[in-house]
mmCIF file of C-alpha atoms and ligand atoms in Angstrom:
data_model
loop_
_atom_site.group_PDB
_atom_site.id
_atom_site.type_symbol
_atom_site.label_atom_id
_atom_site.label_comp_id
_atom_site.label_asym_id
_atom_site.label_seq_id
_atom_site.Cartn_x
_atom_site.Cartn_y
_atom_site.Cartn_z
ATOM 1 C CA MET A 1 33.376 -4.329 -12.832
ATOM 2 C CA ARG A 2 34.407 -4.320 -9.210
ATOM 3 C CA ALA A 3 36.526 -6.828 -7.414
ATOM 4 C CA LEU A 4 34.684 -8.760 -4.726
ATOM 5 C CA GLN A 5 34.896 -6.731 -1.516
ATOM 6 C CA PRO A 6 33.732 -9.152 1.099
ATOM 7 C CA ASP A 7 32.281 -6.646 3.580
ATOM 8 C CA LEU A 8 29.212 -8.790 3.856
ATOM 9 C CA ARG A 9 28.719 -8.198 7.565
ATOM 10 C CA ALA A 10 27.925 -4.562 6.741
ATOM 11 C CA VAL A 11 25.300 -5.811 4.310
ATOM 12 C CA VAL A 12 23.633 -7.815 7.092
ATOM 13 C CA GLU A 13 23.855 -4.750 9.360
ATOM 14 C CA ASP A 14 21.798 -2.911 6.740
ATOM 15 C CA ALA A 15 19.356 -5.766 6.269
ATOM 16 C CA VAL A 16 18.147 -5.690 9.873
ATOM 17 C CA TRP A 17 16.881 -2.127 9.431
ATOM 18 C CA ALA A 18 13.931 -3.521 7.517
ATOM 19 C CA PRO A 19 10.497 -3.061 9.073
ATOM 20 C CA SER A 20 8.970 -6.134 10.692
ATOM 21 C CA ILE A 21 5.639 -6.917 12.287
ATOM 22 C CA HIS A 22 5.793 -5.568 15.885
ATOM 23 C CA ASN A 23 9.542 -5.244 15.360
ATOM 24 C CA THR A 24 9.873 -8.998 15.917
ATOM 25 C CA GLN A 25 12.903 -9.045 13.564
ATOM 26 C CA PRO A 26 12.020 -12.643 12.631
ATOM 27 C CA TRP A 27 15.206 -13.376 10.715
ATOM 28 C CA ARG A 28 18.558 -15.078 10.921
ATOM 29 C CA PHE A 29 21.487 -14.763 8.548
ATOM 30 C CA THR A 30 24.350 -17.112 7.789
ATOM 31 C CA LEU A 31 27.477 -15.836 6.123
ATOM 32 C CA SER A 32 29.615 -18.382 4.357
ATOM 33 C CA GLY A 33 32.255 -17.175 1.907
ATOM 34 C CA SER A 34 30.447 -15.012 -0.645
ATOM 35 C CA ARG A 35 27.005 -16.376 0.259
ATOM 36 C CA ILE A 36 24.462 -14.921 2.668
ATOM 37 C CA SER A 37 21.543 -17.176 3.603
ATOM 38 C CA LEU A 38 18.364 -15.734 5.057
ATOM 39 C CA ARG A 39 16.187 -17.847 7.359
ATOM 40 C CA ALA A 40 12.920 -17.124 9.087
ATOM 41 C CA ASP A 41 13.201 -17.327 12.878
ATOM 42 C CA ALA A 42 9.933 -19.120 13.604
ATOM 43 C CA ASP A 43 10.314 -18.578 17.387
ATOM 44 C CA ARG A 44 9.541 -14.946 16.611
ATOM 45 C CA ARG A 45 6.398 -15.611 14.600
ATOM 46 C CA LEU A 46 3.211 -14.180 16.108
ATOM 47 C CA GLU A 47 1.332 -17.369 16.916
ATOM 48 C CA VAL A 48 -2.009 -15.649 17.379
ATOM 49 C CA ALA A 49 -1.972 -12.857 14.816
ATOM 50 C CA ASP A 50 0.152 -14.588 12.171
ATOM 51 C CA PRO A 51 -0.305 -18.381 12.460
ATOM 52 C CA GLU A 52 0.662 -19.026 8.829
ATOM 53 C CA GLY A 53 3.753 -16.851 9.072
ATOM 54 C CA ARG A 54 2.590 -14.600 6.234
ATOM 55 C CA GLU A 55 3.618 -11.341 7.927
ATOM 56 C CA MET A 56 6.805 -12.989 9.176
ATOM 57 C CA LEU A 57 7.739 -13.655 5.543
ATOM 58 C CA VAL A 58 6.663 -10.173 4.412
ATOM 59 C CA SER A 59 9.051 -8.837 7.072
ATOM 60 C CA CYS A 60 11.845 -11.165 5.918
ATOM 61 C CA GLY A 61 11.174 -10.093 2.308
ATOM 62 C CA ALA A 62 11.822 -6.496 3.362
ATOM 63 C CA ALA A 63 15.141 -7.604 4.913
ATOM 64 C CA LEU A 64 15.973 -9.473 1.700
ATOM 65 C CA PHE A 65 15.500 -6.295 -0.328
ATOM 66 C CA ASN A 66 17.921 -4.511 2.019
ATOM 67 C CA LEU A 67 20.429 -7.347 1.522
ATOM 68 C CA ARG A 68 20.233 -7.019 -2.238
ATOM 69 C CA LEU A 69 20.487 -3.230 -2.089
ATOM 70 C CA GLY A 70 23.381 -3.360 0.378
ATOM 71 C CA LEU A 71 25.322 -5.642 -1.970
ATOM 72 C CA ARG A 72 24.642 -3.391 -4.976
ATOM 73 C CA ALA A 73 25.781 -0.385 -2.945
ATOM 74 C CA GLN A 74 29.110 -2.193 -2.515
ATOM 75 C CA GLY A 75 29.444 -2.887 -6.235
ATOM 76 C CA LEU A 76 28.372 -6.510 -5.861
ATOM 77 C CA GLU A 77 25.638 -8.270 -7.785
ATOM 78 C CA PRO A 78 23.206 -10.357 -5.700
ATOM 79 C CA GLN A 79 22.249 -13.679 -7.276
ATOM 80 C CA VAL A 80 19.179 -14.719 -5.338
ATOM 81 C CA THR A 81 17.682 -18.191 -5.105
ATOM 82 C CA LEU A 82 14.331 -17.843 -3.399
ATOM 83 C CA LEU A 83 13.167 -20.764 -1.232
ATOM 84 C CA PRO A 84 16.012 -22.999 -2.448
ATOM 85 C CA ASP A 85 14.983 -26.165 -0.584
ATOM 86 C CA PRO A 86 11.339 -27.305 -0.264
ATOM 87 C CA ASP A 87 12.368 -29.560 2.640
ATOM 88 C CA ARG A 88 13.625 -26.527 4.593
ATOM 89 C CA PRO A 89 10.782 -23.983 4.347
ATOM 90 C CA HIS A 90 12.463 -21.594 6.793
ATOM 91 C CA LEU A 91 15.424 -21.226 4.466
ATOM 92 C CA LEU A 92 14.027 -18.258 2.557
ATOM 93 C CA ALA A 93 16.863 -17.234 0.265
ATOM 94 C CA ASP A 94 20.440 -17.922 -0.676
ATOM 95 C CA VAL A 95 22.119 -14.773 -1.907
ATOM 96 C CA GLU A 96 25.424 -15.182 -3.721
ATOM 97 C CA ALA A 97 27.489 -12.005 -3.993
ATOM 98 C CA VAL A 98 29.355 -11.825 -7.300
ATOM 99 C CA PRO A 99 31.377 -8.930 -8.712
ATOM 100 C CA GLY A 100 29.085 -6.290 -10.201
ATOM 101 C CA GLU A 101 28.953 -2.708 -11.417
ATOM 102 C CA ASP A 102 29.751 0.426 -9.444
ATOM 103 C CA PRO A 103 26.547 1.590 -7.746
ATOM 104 C CA ASP A 104 24.583 4.098 -9.794
ATOM 105 C CA GLU A 105 22.888 7.215 -8.411
ATOM 106 C CA TYR A 106 19.574 5.378 -7.980
ATOM 107 C CA THR A 107 21.175 2.663 -5.839
ATOM 108 C CA ARG A 108 23.129 5.137 -3.752
ATOM 109 C CA ALA A 109 20.089 7.335 -3.104
ATOM 110 C CA LEU A 110 17.880 4.388 -2.139
ATOM 111 C CA HIS A 111 20.585 2.879 0.052
ATOM 112 C CA ALA A 112 21.004 6.195 1.902
ATOM 113 C CA GLN A 113 17.438 5.765 3.190
ATOM 114 C CA VAL A 114 17.908 2.308 4.744
ATOM 115 C CA ARG A 115 18.624 3.625 8.253
ATOM 116 C CA ARG A 116 16.560 6.815 7.887
ATOM 117 C CA ARG A 117 13.250 5.143 7.064
ATOM 118 C CA ARG A 118 10.844 4.878 9.984
ATOM 119 C CA SER A 119 7.333 3.575 10.352
ATOM 120 C CA HIS A 120 4.843 6.287 11.126
ATOM 121 C CA ARG A 121 1.920 6.088 13.522
ATOM 122 C CA GLY A 122 -0.616 8.868 13.451
ATOM 123 C CA GLY A 123 -1.793 11.561 11.079
ATOM 124 C CA PHE A 124 0.027 13.160 8.171
ATOM 125 C CA ARG A 125 0.513 16.786 7.200
ATOM 126 C CA ALA A 126 -1.946 18.298 4.765
ATOM 127 C CA ASP A 127 0.700 18.413 1.978
ATOM 128 C CA PRO A 128 -0.478 15.763 -0.487
ATOM 129 C CA VAL A 129 1.696 13.013 -1.951
ATOM 130 C CA LEU A 130 1.923 14.351 -5.509
ATOM 131 C CA ASP A 131 1.030 12.077 -8.414
ATOM 132 C CA PRO A 132 4.531 11.826 -9.930
ATOM 133 C CA GLU A 133 5.994 10.823 -6.554
ATOM 134 C CA LEU A 134 3.210 8.364 -5.912
ATOM 135 C CA ALA A 135 3.759 6.883 -9.373
ATOM 136 C CA ARG A 136 7.442 6.326 -8.531
ATOM 137 C CA ILE A 137 6.587 4.725 -5.190
ATOM 138 C CA ARG A 138 4.069 2.402 -6.886
ATOM 139 C CA ALA A 139 6.512 1.481 -9.649
ATOM 140 C CA GLU A 140 9.059 0.284 -7.084
ATOM 141 C CA ALA A 141 6.595 -2.291 -5.711
ATOM 142 C CA GLU A 142 5.727 -3.436 -9.235
ATOM 143 C CA GLN A 143 9.401 -4.051 -10.001
ATOM 144 C CA GLU A 144 9.297 -6.697 -7.257
ATOM 145 C CA GLY A 145 6.107 -8.432 -8.388
ATOM 146 C CA ALA A 146 3.689 -6.757 -5.961
ATOM 147 C CA ARG A 147 1.396 -3.783 -6.557
ATOM 148 C CA PHE A 148 -0.588 -1.085 -4.809
ATOM 149 C CA ILE A 149 -4.322 -0.628 -5.127
ATOM 150 C CA GLN A 150 -5.114 2.924 -4.082
ATOM 151 C CA ALA A 151 -8.392 3.674 -2.333
ATOM 152 C CA VAL A 152 -9.665 6.806 -4.054
ATOM 153 C CA ASP A 153 -13.412 6.682 -3.497
ATOM 154 C CA ALA A 154 -14.452 8.163 -0.138
ATOM 155 C CA HIS A 155 -16.709 5.172 0.534
ATOM 156 C CA VAL A 156 -13.876 2.694 -0.067
ATOM 157 C CA LYS A 157 -11.594 4.657 2.258
ATOM 158 C CA GLY A 158 -14.359 4.793 4.852
ATOM 159 C CA ALA A 159 -15.026 1.064 4.541
ATOM 160 C CA LEU A 160 -11.322 0.169 4.929
ATOM 161 C CA ALA A 161 -11.086 2.416 7.990
ATOM 162 C CA ALA A 162 -14.226 0.844 9.472
ATOM 163 C CA LEU A 163 -12.893 -2.681 8.889
ATOM 164 C CA ASN A 164 -9.571 -1.704 10.474
ATOM 165 C CA ASN A 165 -11.329 -0.227 13.469
ATOM 166 C CA ALA A 166 -13.571 -3.271 13.877
ATOM 167 C CA ALA A 167 -10.509 -5.532 13.797
ATOM 168 C CA GLU A 168 -8.771 -3.346 16.352
ATOM 169 C CA HIS A 169 -11.783 -3.608 18.677
ATOM 170 C CA ILE A 170 -11.854 -7.395 18.260
ATOM 171 C CA GLN A 171 -8.126 -7.726 18.948
ATOM 172 C CA ARG A 172 -8.293 -5.494 22.052
ATOM 173 C CA ARG A 173 -11.060 -7.589 23.582
ATOM 174 C CA THR A 174 -9.498 -10.963 22.689
ATOM 175 C CA PRO A 175 -7.054 -11.932 25.476
ATOM 176 C CA SER A 176 -4.740 -13.973 23.225
ATOM 177 C CA TYR A 177 -4.222 -11.056 20.777
ATOM 178 C CA ALA A 178 -3.868 -8.570 23.626
ATOM 179 C CA SER A 179 -1.242 -10.611 25.450
ATOM 180 C CA GLU A 180 0.711 -11.072 22.228
ATOM 181 C CA ILE A 181 0.795 -7.286 21.737
ATOM 182 C CA ALA A 182 1.896 -6.928 25.361
ATOM 183 C CA ARG A 183 4.808 -9.299 24.747
ATOM 184 C CA TRP A 184 6.032 -7.148 21.851
ATOM 185 C CA ALA A 185 5.398 -3.668 23.295
ATOM 186 C CA PRO A 186 7.719 -3.484 26.316
ATOM 187 C CA ALA A 187 7.428 -0.920 29.113
ATOM 188 C CA PRO A 188 9.671 2.167 28.907
ATOM 189 C CA GLY A 189 13.107 1.937 30.469
ATOM 190 C CA GLY A 190 13.904 -1.669 29.584
ATOM 191 C CA ARG A 191 16.848 -2.960 27.587
ATOM 192 C CA ARG A 192 15.042 -4.820 24.866
ATOM 193 C CA THR A 193 16.432 -4.398 21.367
ATOM 194 C CA ASP A 194 13.269 -5.639 19.691
ATOM 195 C CA GLY A 195 9.554 -4.907 19.967
ATOM 196 C CA VAL A 196 7.714 -1.623 19.546
ATOM 197 C CA GLN A 197 9.311 0.812 22.007
ATOM 198 C CA HIS A 198 7.366 3.670 23.582
ATOM 199 C CA GLY A 199 9.418 6.243 21.656
ATOM 200 C CA SER A 200 8.109 4.865 18.385
ATOM 201 C CA TYR A 201 4.419 5.687 18.763
ATOM 202 C CA PRO A 202 2.630 8.850 19.854
ATOM 203 C CA ARG A 203 0.966 8.956 23.263
ATOM 204 C CA THR A 204 -2.274 10.017 21.640
ATOM 205 C CA THR A 205 -3.253 9.305 18.057
ATOM 206 C CA PRO A 206 -4.557 12.420 16.323
ATOM 207 C CA TRP A 207 -7.992 12.170 14.744
ATOM 208 C CA THR A 208 -8.146 12.002 10.946
ATOM 209 C CA ASP A 209 -11.022 11.628 8.514
ATOM 210 C CA PRO A 210 -11.388 8.765 7.837
ATOM 211 C CA HIS A 211 -9.830 7.582 11.073
ATOM 212 C CA PHE A 212 -7.680 4.445 11.249
ATOM 213 C CA SER A 213 -7.309 3.227 14.839
ATOM 214 C CA ALA A 214 -3.719 2.565 15.852
ATOM 215 C CA ARG A 215 -2.638 -0.546 17.676
ATOM 216 C CA ASP A 216 -2.904 -0.450 21.424
ATOM 217 C CA PHE A 217 0.787 -0.643 22.251
ATOM 218 C CA ALA A 218 0.478 1.483 25.424
ATOM 219 C CA ARG A 219 -2.502 -0.491 26.803
ATOM 220 C CA GLY A 220 -3.843 2.462 28.771
ATOM 221 C CA ARG A 221 -0.563 3.180 30.587
ATOM 222 C CA GLY A 222 0.083 6.584 29.031
ATOM 223 C CA TRP A 223 3.273 5.435 27.253
ATOM 224 C CA GLY A 224 4.355 6.982 23.958
ATOM 225 C CA ALA A 225 6.166 9.993 22.525
ATOM 226 C CA ASP A 226 4.906 13.519 23.182
ATOM 227 C CA PRO A 227 2.359 14.574 20.582
ATOM 228 C CA VAL A 228 3.453 17.345 18.222
ATOM 229 C CA HIS A 229 1.182 20.349 17.916
ATOM 230 C CA THR A 230 0.285 21.200 14.317
ATOM 231 C CA GLU A 231 -1.621 24.223 13.044
ATOM 232 C CA GLU A 232 -3.539 22.325 10.392
ATOM 233 C CA PRO A 233 -5.611 19.247 11.183
ATOM 234 C CA PRO A 234 -3.769 16.044 10.266
ATOM 235 C CA THR A 235 -4.908 13.929 7.321
ATOM 236 C CA ALA A 236 -5.096 10.149 6.834
ATOM 237 C CA GLY A 237 -2.793 10.372 3.772
ATOM 238 C CA VAL A 238 -2.891 8.170 0.676
ATOM 239 C CA ILE A 239 -4.541 4.850 1.496
ATOM 240 C CA VAL A 240 -3.315 1.782 -0.373
ATOM 241 C CA LEU A 241 -3.508 -1.985 -0.223
ATOM 242 C CA LEU A 242 -0.320 -3.816 -1.151
ATOM 243 C CA VAL A 243 -1.453 -6.906 -3.069
ATOM 244 C CA THR A 244 -0.049 -9.940 -4.854
ATOM 245 C CA ASP A 245 -1.706 -12.092 -7.523
ATOM 246 C CA THR A 246 -1.315 -15.314 -5.542
ATOM 247 C CA ASP A 247 -0.785 -16.024 -1.857
ATOM 248 C CA ARG A 248 2.130 -18.390 -1.387
ATOM 249 C CA PRO A 249 5.324 -17.949 0.627
ATOM 250 C CA ALA A 250 7.143 -16.681 -2.481
ATOM 251 C CA ASP A 251 4.439 -14.009 -2.872
ATOM 252 C CA TRP A 252 4.856 -12.928 0.742
ATOM 253 C CA LEU A 253 8.584 -12.546 0.160
ATOM 254 C CA ARG A 254 7.882 -10.552 -3.015
ATOM 255 C CA ALA A 255 5.415 -8.352 -1.152
ATOM 256 C CA GLY A 256 8.083 -7.645 1.475
ATOM 257 C CA GLN A 257 10.688 -6.758 -1.129
ATOM 258 C CA GLY A 258 8.185 -4.523 -2.937
ATOM 259 C CA LEU A 259 7.194 -2.930 0.363
ATOM 260 C CA GLN A 260 10.749 -2.069 1.327
ATOM 261 C CA ARG A 261 11.673 -0.768 -2.109
ATOM 262 C CA SER A 262 8.606 1.521 -2.076
ATOM 263 C CA LEU A 263 9.239 2.645 1.485
ATOM 264 C CA LEU A 264 12.815 3.622 0.696
ATOM 265 C CA ARG A 265 11.684 5.566 -2.363
ATOM 266 C CA ALA A 266 8.963 7.261 -0.296
ATOM 267 C CA SER A 267 11.534 8.144 2.370
ATOM 268 C CA GLN A 268 13.718 9.727 -0.319
ATOM 269 C CA HIS A 269 10.842 12.157 -0.992
ATOM 270 C CA GLY A 270 10.244 12.823 2.727
ATOM 271 C CA PHE A 271 7.230 10.511 2.986
ATOM 272 C CA ALA A 272 6.616 7.689 5.424
ATOM 273 C CA ALA A 273 4.056 4.908 5.710
ATOM 274 C CA ALA A 274 1.712 3.947 8.532
ATOM 275 C CA TYR A 275 0.633 0.296 8.690
ATOM 276 C CA HIS A 276 -2.739 -1.096 9.645
ATOM 277 C CA THR A 277 -2.633 -4.846 9.404
ATOM 278 C CA GLN A 278 -5.294 -5.662 12.011
ATOM 279 C CA SER A 279 -8.088 -6.355 9.503
ATOM 280 C CA LEU A 280 -5.827 -8.578 7.381
ATOM 281 C CA GLN A 281 -5.020 -10.719 10.434
ATOM 282 C CA ILE A 282 -8.643 -11.788 10.788
ATOM 283 C CA PRO A 283 -9.306 -14.334 8.012
ATOM 284 C CA GLY A 284 -12.976 -13.378 7.449
ATOM 285 C CA LEU A 285 -12.113 -9.678 7.123
ATOM 286 C CA ARG A 286 -9.176 -10.394 4.860
ATOM 287 C CA ALA A 287 -11.424 -12.453 2.566
ATOM 288 C CA PHE A 288 -13.976 -9.623 2.548
ATOM 289 C CA ILE A 289 -11.331 -7.015 1.648
ATOM 290 C CA ARG A 290 -9.981 -9.289 -1.057
ATOM 291 C CA THR A 291 -13.362 -9.800 -2.694
ATOM 292 C CA HIS A 292 -14.640 -6.248 -2.423
ATOM 293 C CA PHE A 293 -11.567 -4.074 -2.871
ATOM 294 C CA CYS A 294 -8.791 -6.119 -4.504
ATOM 295 C CA GLY A 295 -10.384 -7.594 -7.614
ATOM 296 C CA ASP A 296 -9.474 -11.025 -6.229
ATOM 297 C CA ALA A 297 -5.798 -10.191 -5.734
ATOM 298 C CA TRP A 298 -4.498 -11.027 -2.234
ATOM 299 C CA PRO A 299 -4.178 -8.112 0.192
ATOM 300 C CA GLN A 300 -0.895 -8.286 2.119
ATOM 301 C CA LEU A 301 -0.790 -4.893 3.860
ATOM 302 C CA LEU A 302 -2.961 -1.833 4.359
ATOM 303 C CA LEU A 303 -0.816 1.301 4.374
ATOM 304 C CA ARG A 304 -1.202 5.059 4.525
ATOM 305 C CA PHE A 305 1.480 7.222 2.900
ATOM 306 C CA GLY A 306 2.104 10.879 3.684
ATOM 307 C CA MET A 307 4.388 13.530 5.121
ATOM 308 C CA PRO A 308 4.837 12.792 8.848
ATOM 309 C CA ASP A 309 3.487 15.395 11.261
ATOM 310 C CA THR A 310 5.665 14.275 14.158
ATOM 311 C CA GLU A 311 9.318 14.366 15.060
ATOM 312 C CA VAL A 312 11.325 11.400 13.880
ATOM 313 C CA LEU A 313 10.286 8.413 15.941
ATOM 314 C CA THR A 314 12.861 6.001 17.305
ATOM 315 C CA SER A 315 13.359 2.310 16.623
ATOM 316 C CA VAL A 316 15.716 -0.387 17.855
ATOM 317 C CA ARG A 317 17.417 -3.457 16.416
ATOM 318 C CA ARG A 318 19.164 -6.495 17.871
ATOM 319 C CA PRO A 319 22.968 -6.485 17.590
ATOM 320 C CA LEU A 320 24.584 -8.347 14.732
ATOM 321 C CA GLN A 321 25.840 -11.199 16.909
ATOM 322 C CA ASP A 322 22.240 -12.097 17.771
ATOM 323 C CA VAL A 323 21.204 -12.593 14.159
ATOM 324 C CA LEU A 324 24.338 -13.582 12.255
ATOM 325 C CA THR A 325 26.169 -16.903 12.161
ATOM 326 C CA GLU A 326 29.434 -16.980 10.268
ATOM 327 C CA GLY A 327 30.395 -20.209 8.559
ATOM 328 C CA PRO A 328 33.654 -21.371 7.030
HETATM 329 C C1 FMN B 401 4.277 -7.041 7.891
HETATM 330 C C2 FMN B 401 4.263 -5.827 8.776
HETATM 331 C C3 FMN B 401 3.120 -5.489 9.489
HETATM 332 C C4 FMN B 401 3.105 -4.358 10.313
HETATM 333 N N1 FMN B 401 1.941 -4.013 10.962
HETATM 334 C C5 FMN B 401 1.899 -2.896 11.731
HETATM 335 C C6 FMN B 401 0.680 -2.480 12.360
HETATM 336 O O1 FMN B 401 -0.374 -3.094 12.200
HETATM 337 N N2 FMN B 401 0.706 -1.362 13.133
HETATM 338 C C7 FMN B 401 1.857 -0.628 13.314
HETATM 339 O O2 FMN B 401 1.824 0.375 14.018
HETATM 340 N N3 FMN B 401 3.027 -0.988 12.704
HETATM 341 C C8 FMN B 401 3.064 -2.098 11.926
HETATM 342 N N4 FMN B 401 4.234 -2.452 11.296
HETATM 343 C C9 FMN B 401 5.450 -1.632 11.481
HETATM 344 C C10 FMN B 401 6.385 -2.250 12.531
HETATM 345 O O3 FMN B 401 5.838 -2.134 13.816
HETATM 346 C C11 FMN B 401 7.766 -1.576 12.418
HETATM 347 O O4 FMN B 401 8.350 -1.920 11.205
HETATM 348 C C12 FMN B 401 8.716 -1.973 13.556
HETATM 349 O O5 FMN B 401 8.221 -1.548 14.783
HETATM 350 C C13 FMN B 401 10.121 -1.399 13.354
HETATM 351 O O6 FMN B 401 10.079 -0.001 13.307
HETATM 352 P P1 FMN B 401 10.616 0.829 12.049
HETATM 353 O O7 FMN B 401 9.831 0.347 10.843
HETATM 354 O O8 FMN B 401 10.319 2.268 12.354
HETATM 355 O O9 FMN B 401 12.069 0.552 11.896
HETATM 356 C C14 FMN B 401 4.266 -3.567 10.444
HETATM 357 C C15 FMN B 401 5.423 -3.913 9.723
HETATM 358 C C16 FMN B 401 5.422 -5.013 8.885
HETATM 359 C C17 FMN B 401 6.662 -5.339 8.082
#
C-alpha cells in the first residue's frame, strides 16, 4: 500500500491528453482535497453535429479513463461515482483518490502511451493488425462495458465506407455543419490551444480500398501536413464500430473509457486509430447502421485501426489553468 501522494494536478495534466471530438476538449476539472470532479463544458458541445452531447460525453469518458489510469500510475486507487447527481447532469464523475497498490507493469506501460497516442487521418501501412493484438485491443474496450464489432465482410466494409462518404458530402454542403467545422479547424499560424490544427491532418488523403472520406478541415485552402511517400499502397486498416448495449449518458461515458483504454493498448503495439463519426452524427444514418450492422446495439464510433503511414502528427491542449479549478 502506498501513502497518499497528492500530486493530483499531474493526473489532470494527463487527463487532458484524451482525444475529443474536433479537439473541443469539452471538460472541466475541480480538485478538492483527494477528490477530482469531472464536468462537461457544454459551451464546447457541437450544437449542430452533437446536439445531444453524446460525442461530448464520449470525449469526457476518454478523459475519465486517463484520470483513473493517472491515479493508478501514482499508486492511488480511483473510487469513481459516475453521474453522482441527477440534478446536475454536467457533473459526470466524482473520483476519490485513496491509497492503493504500486502500479504494475500493465499500468505503467499503458500510462506511458497517454501523451504518445495520436489520432490518425489517412491510410495505414500494409502490415496487418495481427489477431492476438487485435484481441487485446478489443478486450480493453470490453473491460469498460463497451465492445467492438469488426467489419470483416467486404460488402459490410464497403457499405460503411459509402455511408461515411454520403454523410461527409451532406455535411460539406450543409452550411451549419460546415461553419461548425470551420470554427474548430483554425488557420495555420494562430495561437489556439484547441481545435484540429493543420499539423494534425495530411494535406491530401491517400486513396484506400474501401475509401473513407476524411473531414474537410482544410476547406480547400491547401492546409495540412506534407504527405509521406510510401512504396506500397496504403490500406484502410481494420474497420470497427464501437458499440454499447444501451444509449444513455452513462453508456457514452463507458464508450469513451473503453475507447481510450483500447487506443492506449493499440498505441503500445505501434497502432493508431482513425475516426469517422460523420455517419453517426446524422440520426437516420445512425439508425440504419444500428439496425443493419450492430445487431441492435448502439454504434458510438466508427474507427479504423492500423500502423500509421505518416510521420507523427501534432496535437495541442489547453493549459491546466484553463480547465482546472482548485477548491479548499
Ligand atoms: C468522439 C470523437 C469523435 C471524433 N471524430 C473524428 C472524426 O470524425 N474525424 C477525425 O478526423 N477525428 C475525429 N476525432 C479525433 C479528434 O479530432 C482528436 O481526438 C483531436 O483532434 C485531438 O487529437 P489527438 O487525438 O491526436 O490528441 C474524434 C474524437 C472523438 C473522441
